[in-house]
XYZ file of C-alpha atoms in Angstrom:
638
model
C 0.000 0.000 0.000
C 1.048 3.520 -0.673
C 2.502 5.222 2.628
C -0.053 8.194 1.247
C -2.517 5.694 2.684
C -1.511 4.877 5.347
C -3.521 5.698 8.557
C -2.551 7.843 11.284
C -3.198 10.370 13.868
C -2.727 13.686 14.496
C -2.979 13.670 18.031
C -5.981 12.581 19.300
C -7.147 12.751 15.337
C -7.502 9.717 13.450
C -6.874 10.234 9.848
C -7.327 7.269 7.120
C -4.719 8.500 4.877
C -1.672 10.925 4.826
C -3.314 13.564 1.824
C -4.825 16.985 3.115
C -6.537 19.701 1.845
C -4.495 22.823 1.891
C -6.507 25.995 3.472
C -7.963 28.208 1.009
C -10.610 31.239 1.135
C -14.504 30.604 0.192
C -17.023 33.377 0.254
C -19.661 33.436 3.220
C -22.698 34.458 4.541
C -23.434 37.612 4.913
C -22.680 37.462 8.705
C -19.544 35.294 8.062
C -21.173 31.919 8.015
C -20.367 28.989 5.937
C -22.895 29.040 2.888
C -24.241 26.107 0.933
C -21.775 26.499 -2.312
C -19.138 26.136 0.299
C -20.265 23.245 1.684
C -21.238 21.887 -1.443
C -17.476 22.255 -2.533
C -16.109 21.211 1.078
C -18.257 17.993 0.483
C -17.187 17.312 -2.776
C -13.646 16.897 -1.801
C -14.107 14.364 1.063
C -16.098 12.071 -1.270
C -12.789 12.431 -3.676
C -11.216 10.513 -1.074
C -9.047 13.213 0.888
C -8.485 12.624 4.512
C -8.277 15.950 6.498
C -9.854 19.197 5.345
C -8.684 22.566 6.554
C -11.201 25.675 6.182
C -9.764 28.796 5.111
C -9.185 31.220 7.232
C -12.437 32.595 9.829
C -11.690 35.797 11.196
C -12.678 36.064 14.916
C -13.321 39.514 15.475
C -14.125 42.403 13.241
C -13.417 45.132 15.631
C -10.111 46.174 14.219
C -10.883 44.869 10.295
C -13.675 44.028 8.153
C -14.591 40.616 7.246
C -11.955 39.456 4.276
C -12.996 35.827 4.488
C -15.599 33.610 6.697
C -15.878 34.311 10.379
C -16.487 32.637 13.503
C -17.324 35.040 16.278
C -20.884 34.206 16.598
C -22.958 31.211 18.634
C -25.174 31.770 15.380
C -23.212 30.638 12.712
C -22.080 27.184 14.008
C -24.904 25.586 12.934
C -23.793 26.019 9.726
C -20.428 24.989 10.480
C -22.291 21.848 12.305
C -23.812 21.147 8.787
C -20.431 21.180 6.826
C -18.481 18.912 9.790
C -21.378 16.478 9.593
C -21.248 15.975 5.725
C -17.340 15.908 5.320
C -17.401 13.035 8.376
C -20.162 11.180 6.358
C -16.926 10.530 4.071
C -14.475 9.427 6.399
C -12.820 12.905 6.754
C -11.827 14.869 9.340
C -12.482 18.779 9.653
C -9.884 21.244 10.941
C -11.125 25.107 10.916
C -8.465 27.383 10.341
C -9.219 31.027 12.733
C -7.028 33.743 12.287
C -7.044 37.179 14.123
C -7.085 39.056 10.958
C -5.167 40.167 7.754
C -2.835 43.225 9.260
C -0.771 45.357 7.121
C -2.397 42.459 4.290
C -5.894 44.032 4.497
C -6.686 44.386 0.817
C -10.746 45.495 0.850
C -9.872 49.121 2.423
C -8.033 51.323 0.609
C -8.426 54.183 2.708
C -8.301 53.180 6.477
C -5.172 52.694 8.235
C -5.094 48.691 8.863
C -3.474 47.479 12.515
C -0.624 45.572 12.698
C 2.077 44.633 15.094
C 4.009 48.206 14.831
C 3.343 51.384 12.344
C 5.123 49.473 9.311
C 3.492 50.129 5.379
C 0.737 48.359 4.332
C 1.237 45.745 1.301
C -1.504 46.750 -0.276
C -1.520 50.739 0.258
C 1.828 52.153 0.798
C 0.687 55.076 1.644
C -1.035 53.788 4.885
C 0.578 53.752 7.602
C -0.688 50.751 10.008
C -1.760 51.146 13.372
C -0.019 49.404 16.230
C -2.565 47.165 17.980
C -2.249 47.882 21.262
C -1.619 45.670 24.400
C -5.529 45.579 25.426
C -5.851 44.623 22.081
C -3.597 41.839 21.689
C -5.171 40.391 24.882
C -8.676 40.690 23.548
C -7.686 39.421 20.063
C -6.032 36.072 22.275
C -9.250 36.035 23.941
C -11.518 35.782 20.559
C -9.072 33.299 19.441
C -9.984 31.171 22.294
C -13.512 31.784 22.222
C -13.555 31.465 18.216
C -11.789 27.837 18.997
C -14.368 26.743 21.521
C -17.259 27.271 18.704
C -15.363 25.435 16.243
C -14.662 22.552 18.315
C -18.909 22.952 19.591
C -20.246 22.798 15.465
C -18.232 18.991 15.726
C -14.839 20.435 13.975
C -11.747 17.988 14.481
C -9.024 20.341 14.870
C -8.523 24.234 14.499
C -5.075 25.445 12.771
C -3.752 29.073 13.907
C -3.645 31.258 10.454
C 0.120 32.041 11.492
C 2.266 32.522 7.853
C 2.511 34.115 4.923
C 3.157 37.489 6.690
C -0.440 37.877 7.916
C -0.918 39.509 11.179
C 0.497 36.421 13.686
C 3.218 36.564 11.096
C 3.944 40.030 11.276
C 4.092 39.923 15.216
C 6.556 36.961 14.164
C 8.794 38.746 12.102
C 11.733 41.534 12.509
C 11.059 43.628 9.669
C 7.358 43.857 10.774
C 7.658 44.066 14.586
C 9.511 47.097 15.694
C 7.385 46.696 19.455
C 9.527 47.448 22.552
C 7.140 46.056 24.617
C 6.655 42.275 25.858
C 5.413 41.459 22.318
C 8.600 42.493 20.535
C 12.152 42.188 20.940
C 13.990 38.697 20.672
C 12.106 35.558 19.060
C 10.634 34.185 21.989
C 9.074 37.594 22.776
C 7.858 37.862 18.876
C 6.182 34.861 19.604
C 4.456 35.367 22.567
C 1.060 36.225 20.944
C 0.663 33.075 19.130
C 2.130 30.919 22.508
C -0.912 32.781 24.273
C -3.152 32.020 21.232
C -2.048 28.384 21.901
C -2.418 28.057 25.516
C -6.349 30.065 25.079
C -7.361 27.592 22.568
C -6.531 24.661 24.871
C -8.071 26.405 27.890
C -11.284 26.507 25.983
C -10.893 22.890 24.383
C -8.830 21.106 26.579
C -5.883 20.222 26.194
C -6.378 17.179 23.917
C -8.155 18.884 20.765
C -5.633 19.154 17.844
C -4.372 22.798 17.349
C -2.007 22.984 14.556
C 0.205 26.042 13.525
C 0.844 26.506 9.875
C 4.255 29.120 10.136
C 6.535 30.390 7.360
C 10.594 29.521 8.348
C 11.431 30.794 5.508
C 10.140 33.923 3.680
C 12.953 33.936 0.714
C 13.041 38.149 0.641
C 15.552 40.260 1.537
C 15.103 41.974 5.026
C 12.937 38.454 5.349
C 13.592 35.322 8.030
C 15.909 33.143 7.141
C 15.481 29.475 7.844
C 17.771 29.537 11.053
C 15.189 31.233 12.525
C 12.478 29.355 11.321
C 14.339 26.277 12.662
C 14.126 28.373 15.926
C 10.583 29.282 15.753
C 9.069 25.286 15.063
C 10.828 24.693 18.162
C 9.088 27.130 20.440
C 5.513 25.884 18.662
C 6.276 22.723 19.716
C 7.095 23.343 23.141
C 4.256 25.660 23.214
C 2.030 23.033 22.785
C 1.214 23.112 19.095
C -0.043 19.413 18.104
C 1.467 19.653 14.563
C 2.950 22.158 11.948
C 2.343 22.912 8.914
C 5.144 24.474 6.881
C 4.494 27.672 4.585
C 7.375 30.041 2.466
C 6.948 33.128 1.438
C 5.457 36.523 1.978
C 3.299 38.576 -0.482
C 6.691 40.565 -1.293
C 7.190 36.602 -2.725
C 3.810 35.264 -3.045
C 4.860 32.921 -5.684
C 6.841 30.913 -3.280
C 4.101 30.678 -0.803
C 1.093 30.476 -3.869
C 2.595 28.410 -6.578
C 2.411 29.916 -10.133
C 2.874 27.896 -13.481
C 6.213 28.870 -13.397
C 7.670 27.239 -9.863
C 9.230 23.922 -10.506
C 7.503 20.593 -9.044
C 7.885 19.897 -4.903
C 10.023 23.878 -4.388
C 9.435 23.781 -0.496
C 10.597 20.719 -0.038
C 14.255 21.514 1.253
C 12.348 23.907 3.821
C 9.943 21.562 5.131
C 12.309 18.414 5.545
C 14.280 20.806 7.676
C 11.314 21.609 9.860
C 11.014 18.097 9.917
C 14.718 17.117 11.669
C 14.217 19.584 14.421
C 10.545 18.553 15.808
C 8.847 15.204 17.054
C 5.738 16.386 16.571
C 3.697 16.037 12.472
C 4.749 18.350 10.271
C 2.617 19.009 7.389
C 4.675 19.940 3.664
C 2.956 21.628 0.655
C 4.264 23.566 -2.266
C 3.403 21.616 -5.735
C 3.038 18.017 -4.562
C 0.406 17.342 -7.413
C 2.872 14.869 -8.940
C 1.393 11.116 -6.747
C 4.905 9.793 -7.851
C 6.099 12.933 -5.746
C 4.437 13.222 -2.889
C 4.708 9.399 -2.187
C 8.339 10.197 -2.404
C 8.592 12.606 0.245
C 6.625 10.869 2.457
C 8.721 7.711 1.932
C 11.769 9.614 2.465
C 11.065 11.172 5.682
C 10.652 14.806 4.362
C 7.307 15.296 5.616
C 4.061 13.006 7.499
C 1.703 14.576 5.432
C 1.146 16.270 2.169
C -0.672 19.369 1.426
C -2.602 19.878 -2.002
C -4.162 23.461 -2.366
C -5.085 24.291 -6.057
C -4.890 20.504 -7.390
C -7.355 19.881 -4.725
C -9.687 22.420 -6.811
C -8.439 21.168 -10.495
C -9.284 17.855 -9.133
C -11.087 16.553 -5.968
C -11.279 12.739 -6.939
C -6.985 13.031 -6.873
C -7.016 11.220 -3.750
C -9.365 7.989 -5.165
C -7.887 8.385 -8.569
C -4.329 7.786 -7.186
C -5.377 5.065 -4.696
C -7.232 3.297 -8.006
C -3.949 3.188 -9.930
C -5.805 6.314 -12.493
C -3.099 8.962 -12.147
C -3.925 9.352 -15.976
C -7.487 10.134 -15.052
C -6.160 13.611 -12.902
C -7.067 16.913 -13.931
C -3.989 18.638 -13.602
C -3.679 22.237 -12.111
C -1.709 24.808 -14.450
C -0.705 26.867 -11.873
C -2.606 29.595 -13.423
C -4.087 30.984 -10.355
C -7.826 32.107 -11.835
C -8.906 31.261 -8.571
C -6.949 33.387 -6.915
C -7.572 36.082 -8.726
C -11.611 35.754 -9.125
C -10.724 36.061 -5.150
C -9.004 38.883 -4.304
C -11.305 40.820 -7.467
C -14.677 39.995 -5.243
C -15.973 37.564 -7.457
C -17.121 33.506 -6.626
C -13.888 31.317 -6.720
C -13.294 29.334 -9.827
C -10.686 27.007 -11.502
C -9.901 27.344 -15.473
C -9.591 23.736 -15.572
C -12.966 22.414 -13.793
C -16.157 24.245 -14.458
C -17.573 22.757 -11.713
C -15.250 23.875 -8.540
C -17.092 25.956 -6.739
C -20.383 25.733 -8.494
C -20.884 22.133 -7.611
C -24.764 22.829 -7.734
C -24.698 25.311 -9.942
C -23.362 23.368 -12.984
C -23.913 19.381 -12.735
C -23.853 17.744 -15.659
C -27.529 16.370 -16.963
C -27.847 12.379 -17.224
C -27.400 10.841 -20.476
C -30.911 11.425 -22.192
C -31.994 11.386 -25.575
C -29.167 10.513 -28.255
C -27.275 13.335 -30.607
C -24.899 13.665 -32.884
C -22.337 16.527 -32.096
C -19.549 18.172 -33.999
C -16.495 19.959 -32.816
C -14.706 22.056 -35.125
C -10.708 22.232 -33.531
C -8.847 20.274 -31.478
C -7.535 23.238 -28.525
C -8.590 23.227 -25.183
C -12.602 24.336 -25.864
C -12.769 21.626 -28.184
C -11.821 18.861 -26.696
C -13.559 19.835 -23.347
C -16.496 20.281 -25.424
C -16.211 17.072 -27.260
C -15.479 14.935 -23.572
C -17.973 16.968 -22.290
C -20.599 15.832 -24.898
C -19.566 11.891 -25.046
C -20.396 11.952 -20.832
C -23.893 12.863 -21.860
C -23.598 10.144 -24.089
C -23.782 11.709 -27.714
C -21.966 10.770 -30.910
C -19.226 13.081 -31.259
C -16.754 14.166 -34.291
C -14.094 16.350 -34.022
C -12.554 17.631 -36.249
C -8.842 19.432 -36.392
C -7.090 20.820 -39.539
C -3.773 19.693 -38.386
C -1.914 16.306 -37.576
C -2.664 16.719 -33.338
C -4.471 18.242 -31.179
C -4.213 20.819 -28.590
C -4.498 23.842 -30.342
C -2.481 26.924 -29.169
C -1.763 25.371 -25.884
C 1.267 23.410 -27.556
C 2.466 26.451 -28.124
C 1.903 27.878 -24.704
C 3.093 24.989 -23.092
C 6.530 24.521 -25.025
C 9.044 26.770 -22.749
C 10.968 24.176 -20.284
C 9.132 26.368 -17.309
C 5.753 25.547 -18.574
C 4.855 22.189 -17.997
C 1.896 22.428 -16.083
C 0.327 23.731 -19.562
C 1.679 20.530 -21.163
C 0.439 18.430 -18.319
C -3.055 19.977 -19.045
C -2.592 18.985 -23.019
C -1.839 15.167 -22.314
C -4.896 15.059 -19.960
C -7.205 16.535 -22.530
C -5.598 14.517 -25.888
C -5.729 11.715 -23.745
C -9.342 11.973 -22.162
C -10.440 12.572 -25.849
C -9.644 9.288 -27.085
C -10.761 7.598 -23.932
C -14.263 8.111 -23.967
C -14.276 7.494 -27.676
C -14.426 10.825 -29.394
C -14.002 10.309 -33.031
C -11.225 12.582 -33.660
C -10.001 13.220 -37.257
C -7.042 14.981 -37.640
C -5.537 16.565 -40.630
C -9.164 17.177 -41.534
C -10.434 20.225 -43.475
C -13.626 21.915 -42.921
C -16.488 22.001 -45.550
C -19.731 23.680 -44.992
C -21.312 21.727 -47.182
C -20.490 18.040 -46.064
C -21.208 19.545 -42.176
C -24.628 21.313 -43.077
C -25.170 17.620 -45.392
C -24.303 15.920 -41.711
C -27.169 17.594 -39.848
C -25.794 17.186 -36.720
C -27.856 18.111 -33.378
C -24.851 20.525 -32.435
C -21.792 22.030 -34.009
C -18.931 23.793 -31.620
C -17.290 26.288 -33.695
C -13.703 25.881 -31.718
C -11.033 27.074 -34.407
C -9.211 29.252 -32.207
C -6.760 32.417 -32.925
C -3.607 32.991 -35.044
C -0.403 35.280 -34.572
C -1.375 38.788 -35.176
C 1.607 40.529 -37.311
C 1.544 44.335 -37.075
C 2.267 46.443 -40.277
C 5.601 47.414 -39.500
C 7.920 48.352 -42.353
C 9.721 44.922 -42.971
C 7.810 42.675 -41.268
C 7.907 40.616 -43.838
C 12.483 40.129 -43.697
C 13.177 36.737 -43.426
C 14.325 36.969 -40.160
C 11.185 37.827 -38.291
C 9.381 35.363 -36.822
C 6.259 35.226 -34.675
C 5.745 33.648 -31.191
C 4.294 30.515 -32.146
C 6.904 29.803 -34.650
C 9.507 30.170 -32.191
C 8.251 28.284 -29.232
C 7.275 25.099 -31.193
C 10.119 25.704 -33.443
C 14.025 26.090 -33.683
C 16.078 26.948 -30.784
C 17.714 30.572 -31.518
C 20.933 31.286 -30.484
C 22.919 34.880 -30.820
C 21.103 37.972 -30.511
C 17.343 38.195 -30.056
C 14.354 40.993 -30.025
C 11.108 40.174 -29.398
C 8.167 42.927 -29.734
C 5.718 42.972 -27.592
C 5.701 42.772 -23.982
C 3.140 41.393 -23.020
C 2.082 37.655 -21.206
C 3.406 36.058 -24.645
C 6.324 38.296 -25.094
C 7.656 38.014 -21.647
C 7.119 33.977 -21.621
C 8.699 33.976 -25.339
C 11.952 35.968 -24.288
C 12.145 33.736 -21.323
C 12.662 30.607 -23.106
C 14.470 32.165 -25.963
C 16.837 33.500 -23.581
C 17.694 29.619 -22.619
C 19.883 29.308 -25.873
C 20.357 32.824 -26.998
C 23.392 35.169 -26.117
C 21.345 38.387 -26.205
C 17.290 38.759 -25.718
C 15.290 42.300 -25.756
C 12.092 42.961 -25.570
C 10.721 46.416 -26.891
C 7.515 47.016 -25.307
C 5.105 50.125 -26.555
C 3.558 50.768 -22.885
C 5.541 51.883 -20.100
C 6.530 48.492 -18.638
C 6.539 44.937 -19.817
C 3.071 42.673 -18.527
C 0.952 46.162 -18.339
C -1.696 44.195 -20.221
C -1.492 41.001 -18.405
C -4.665 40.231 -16.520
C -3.318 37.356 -14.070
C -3.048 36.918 -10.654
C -0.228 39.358 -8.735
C 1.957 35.981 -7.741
C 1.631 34.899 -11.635
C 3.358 38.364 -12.706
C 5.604 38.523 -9.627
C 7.512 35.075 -10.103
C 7.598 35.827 -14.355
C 9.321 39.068 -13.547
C 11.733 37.381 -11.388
C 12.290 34.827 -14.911
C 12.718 37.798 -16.919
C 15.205 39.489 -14.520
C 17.365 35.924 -13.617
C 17.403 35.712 -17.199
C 19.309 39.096 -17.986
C 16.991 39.752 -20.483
C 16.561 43.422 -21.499
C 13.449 45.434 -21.980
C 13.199 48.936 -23.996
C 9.802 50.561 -22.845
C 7.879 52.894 -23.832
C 9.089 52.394 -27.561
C 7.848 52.380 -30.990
C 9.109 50.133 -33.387
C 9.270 51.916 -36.621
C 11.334 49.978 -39.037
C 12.458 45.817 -39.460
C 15.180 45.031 -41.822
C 17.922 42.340 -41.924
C 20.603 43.714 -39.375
C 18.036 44.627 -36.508
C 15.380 46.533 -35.468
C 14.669 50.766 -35.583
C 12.302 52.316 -32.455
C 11.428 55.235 -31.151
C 12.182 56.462 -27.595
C 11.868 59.864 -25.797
C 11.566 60.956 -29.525
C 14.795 59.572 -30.653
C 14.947 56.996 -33.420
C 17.468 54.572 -32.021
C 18.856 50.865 -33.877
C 19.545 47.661 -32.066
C 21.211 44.967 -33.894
C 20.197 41.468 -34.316
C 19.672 38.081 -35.706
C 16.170 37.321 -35.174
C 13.002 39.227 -34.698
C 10.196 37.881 -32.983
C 6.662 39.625 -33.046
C 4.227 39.039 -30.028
C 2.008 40.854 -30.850
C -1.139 39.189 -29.635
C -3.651 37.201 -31.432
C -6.968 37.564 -34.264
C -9.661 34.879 -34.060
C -10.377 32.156 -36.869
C -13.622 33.148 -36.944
C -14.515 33.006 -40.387
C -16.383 29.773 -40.257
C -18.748 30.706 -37.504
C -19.938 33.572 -40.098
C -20.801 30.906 -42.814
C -22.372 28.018 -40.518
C -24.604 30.659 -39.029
C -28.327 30.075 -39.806
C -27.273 27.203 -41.399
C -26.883 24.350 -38.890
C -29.775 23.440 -36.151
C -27.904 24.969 -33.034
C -24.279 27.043 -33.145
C -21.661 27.720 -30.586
C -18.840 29.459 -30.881
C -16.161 29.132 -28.077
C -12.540 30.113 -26.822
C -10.515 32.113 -29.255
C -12.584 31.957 -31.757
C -14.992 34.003 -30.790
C -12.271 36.070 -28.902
C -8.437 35.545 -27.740
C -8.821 35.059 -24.156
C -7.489 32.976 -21.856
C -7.761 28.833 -21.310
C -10.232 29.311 -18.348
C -13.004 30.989 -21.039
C -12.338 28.323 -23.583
C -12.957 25.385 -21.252
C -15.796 26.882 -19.525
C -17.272 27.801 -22.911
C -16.551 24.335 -24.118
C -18.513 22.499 -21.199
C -21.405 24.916 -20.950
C -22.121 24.663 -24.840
C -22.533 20.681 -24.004
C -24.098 21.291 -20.881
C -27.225 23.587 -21.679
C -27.598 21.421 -24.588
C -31.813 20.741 -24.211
């Protein structure tokens, strides 16, 4: 048996496997309470098979912030709580409720009070706010609400609580040097940093006794300069444990680094392992690792190895939430993969309902079920990218006929594209899956096909998905056309170029494009019309942080704001500060964004019994639209 199944305790906490669900944020109530699409979505990932769910984080007192995420201050709202312990135990798993004493300097909803915080540092957010120092009354109430907050947890039939204390949130900041300036008791050396969460601790157990689970999740390590370094860290898991913390669970990072504590698409498989093995050598009690452990082949290593007693899965837990059974069935193949995209993040922190580009049903769990096979049709899919071949699954678990159709000799669209550069094989992960689930459930695919209207209006199929996706978009630049221009798409599924390189356009292709040209090439520049590189990204802020940091260990250069007037063989001609300037090179590459294939849709319309047009080709967007389009074409189907 895999040691990922293996059972165990935590504590007093029996667990029937080794896999847990990472904390993340749902929306609420509108006094703070758990809602039914979060205990749908709660629910859904204990029947997948995982063994130990921990909440996002419930706020326990809104006197010095407003609400960012659920709350728990209130005798009223644990029958809701109740509800959602009751259901995930009807699956065999065990809830832990994650309470935090607030956000801090990280209070994002406010951009014009002054947030509290350990000492008068900067807000993240809002530089120009200056945060409050919490006094200590304060502190002592907030211990207090902690405590109490605990108590109603462990009363609605919770398993555990864990203290919110990482990722330079407000325990953190008390934690931390370049956050805690105090000269009172709270600030000083470590042990007097620390005090607040050791009095958190020792509240929690005098409300629960002193055999309920409370686990700390702590960062050792936040990787910034002016940050903690791991020495400390090493320090601080200590002092939890002696404090009387029943496990730890290891975070790194800050929001100066989110990407190391959120992973992006760009992080390599299993990055905070070194930090949580090192945790691991200095404690007796469970520690708890995370940090891209998606791979089953991976996180059955480290817990063979010793690294860590349990693995953490945050966003794969949302991309998938049958990875637990899948991997104890032997169906790795079967896993939706997460692309490290961070949609969900970002719907988030924007005020919108969570999401995940690669499952249209996360989070709307009873808002979009798929209907039961019914009466039989025939369906066509034009395109073999991302919409199209969710839309072509999509239909064959309904149980129609499908075709699909795609002009060249594979499929997967513009994602093989996307998904070429060495650092983006989450993308490729995603493309497998798809190809893969395709053939499984018996699409008929037909590659190297071309499109006729006539033979498809002939057909009369029941539905046709217009999926035909988007092509490089060349600008009309004087000498475009010079044999040594190139665009994106040729590049990344093409040769490797070597000498020097200048790719226009700055933007989420340009930057990725540089990135992996610069893995063979002496020289790469990117000439960018706006005043910075990524201005027209619309990701997550962890996304562009960690790609910056590419572009910058890279060496790559960037020219911005410039106007490129003129292409000819030797190099390229833009404008800057009104100054027509030359840089030399070997190779041009235009990113200059995409144009739809829509020209199809215009000639099947009217002419088939029910149209849809989906992903790129009804507008270059992103692979979230064109898999949600895909599956909601198929799924409203009457």
């Amino acid at each position: 048996m895999l040691k990922l199944f293996e059972k165990t305790n935590i504590g007093r906490m029996k667990l029937k496997n080794r896999i847990v669900m990472a904390p993340m944020g749902t929306t609420a109530d509108v006094d703070g309470g758990y809602n039914e699409r979060s205990i749908n979505y709660f629910v859904e990932r204990a029947k997948g098979g995982v063994g130990l769910i921990i909440t996002g984080a419930n706020i326990v007192s809104t006197k010095y912030e407003d609400r960012p995420c659920n709350q728990l201050d209130n005798f009223h709202q644990v029958d809701r709580l109740g509800l959602l312990a009751d259901k995930v135990h009807q699956y065999g798993a065990k809830l832990c409720v994650q309470i935090t004493p607030g956000l801090g300097r990280m209070v994002f909803t406010d951009p014009f009070t002054a947030p509290y915080s350990a000492s008068a540092v900067k807000s993240f957010w809002f530089p120009d706010l200056i945060c409050k120092e919490l006094s200590v009354g304060d502190i002592h109430f907030l211990v207090e609400k902690m405590g109490y907050s605990a108590s109603l947890a462990k009363a609605a039939g919770a398993d555990a609580v864990e203290l919110h204390a990482y990722g330079g949130y407000l325990i953190d900041q008390f934690h931390s040097r370049q956050w805690n300036i105090r000269t009172d008791e709270y600030g000083g050396n470590l042990e007097a940093r620390m005090k607040f969460t050791k009095e958190i601790i020792a509240e929690v157990k005098k409300n629960c006794g002193d055999d309920f689970p409370v686990l700390v999740k702590y960062t050792p390590y936040h990787g910034v300069e002016g940050g903690r370094e791991l020495a400390e860290g090493l320090d601080m898991a200590k002092i939890l444990e002696k404090a009387g913390a029943t496990a730890i669970h290891v975070d790194v990072g800050c929001y100066e680094a989110w990407y190391k504590a959120i992973s992006t698409v760009y992080e390599e498989e299993g990055h905070q392992i070194p930090i949580f093995e090192a945790v691991k050598k200095v404690v007796t009690i469970p520690v708890i690792g995370q940090g891209k452990l998606f791979n089953p082949e991976l996180a059955e290593a480290v817990l063979e190895d010793n690294k860590t007693d349990f693995v953490a899965l945050g966003h794969q837990m949302l991309a998938d939430p049958d990875w637990p059974n899948k991997v104890k069935a032997g169906k790795n193949y079967d896993i939706i993969p997460c692309i490290g995209c961070n949609e969900c993040l970002n719907a988030g922190f924007s005020g919108k309902c969570w999401s995940c580009s690669v499952n249209p049903s996360t989070y709307h769990e009873a808002d979009y079920p798929l209907p039961e096979e019914g009466e039989k049709r025939s369906v066509l899919v034009i395109g073999g990218g991302p919409g199209g071949m969710e839309a072509a699954i999509t239909a064959k678990k309904r149980g129609y006929d499908v075709e699909l159709w795609e002009k060249s000799s594979k499929l997967g669209g513009t994602l093989l594209a996307a998904g070429a550069p060495s650092f983006k094989k989450d993308v490729i992960n995603l493309v497998s899956y798809l190809v893969n689930m395709t053939y499984r459930v018996g699409v008929n695919v037909k590659t190297m096909k071309d499109t006729n209207v006539k033979e498809i209006i002939a057909k009369s199929f029941d539905k046709v998905i217009v999926a035909t996706g988007s092509h490089p978009l060349m600008p009309p630049i004087p000498g475009i056309d010079c044999v040594s221009v190139k665009s994106s798409t040729e590049i990344l599924l093409g040769e490797k170029l070597k000498k020097d390189v200048v790719v226009i356009g700055g933007g989420l292709v340009g930057c990725e494009t540089a990135a992996h040209i610069a893995e063979t090439a002496d020289n790469v520049t990117i000439i960018e019309m706006l005043g910075d590189v990524l201005l027209t990204a619309d990701h997550c802020k962890n996304n562009d942080q960690s790609l910056r940091h590419l572009i910058a260990s890279r060496g790559i250069h960037i020219i911005a704001p410039a106007k490129v007037t003129k292409i000819d063989e030797t190099g390229v001609f833009y404008e800057k500060d009104g100054v027509v300037r030359k840089i030399a090179c070997d190779t041009v590459v235009i990113a200059a964004g995409y144009k739809s294939n829509n020209s199809l849709a215009s000639e099947l319309e009217d002419r088939v019994k029910d149209l849809s047009v989906v992903g790129d080709a009804t507008k270059p967007r992103k692979i979230m639209t064109a898999i949600h389009e895909g599956y909601h074409a198929i799924r409203l189907m009457n």
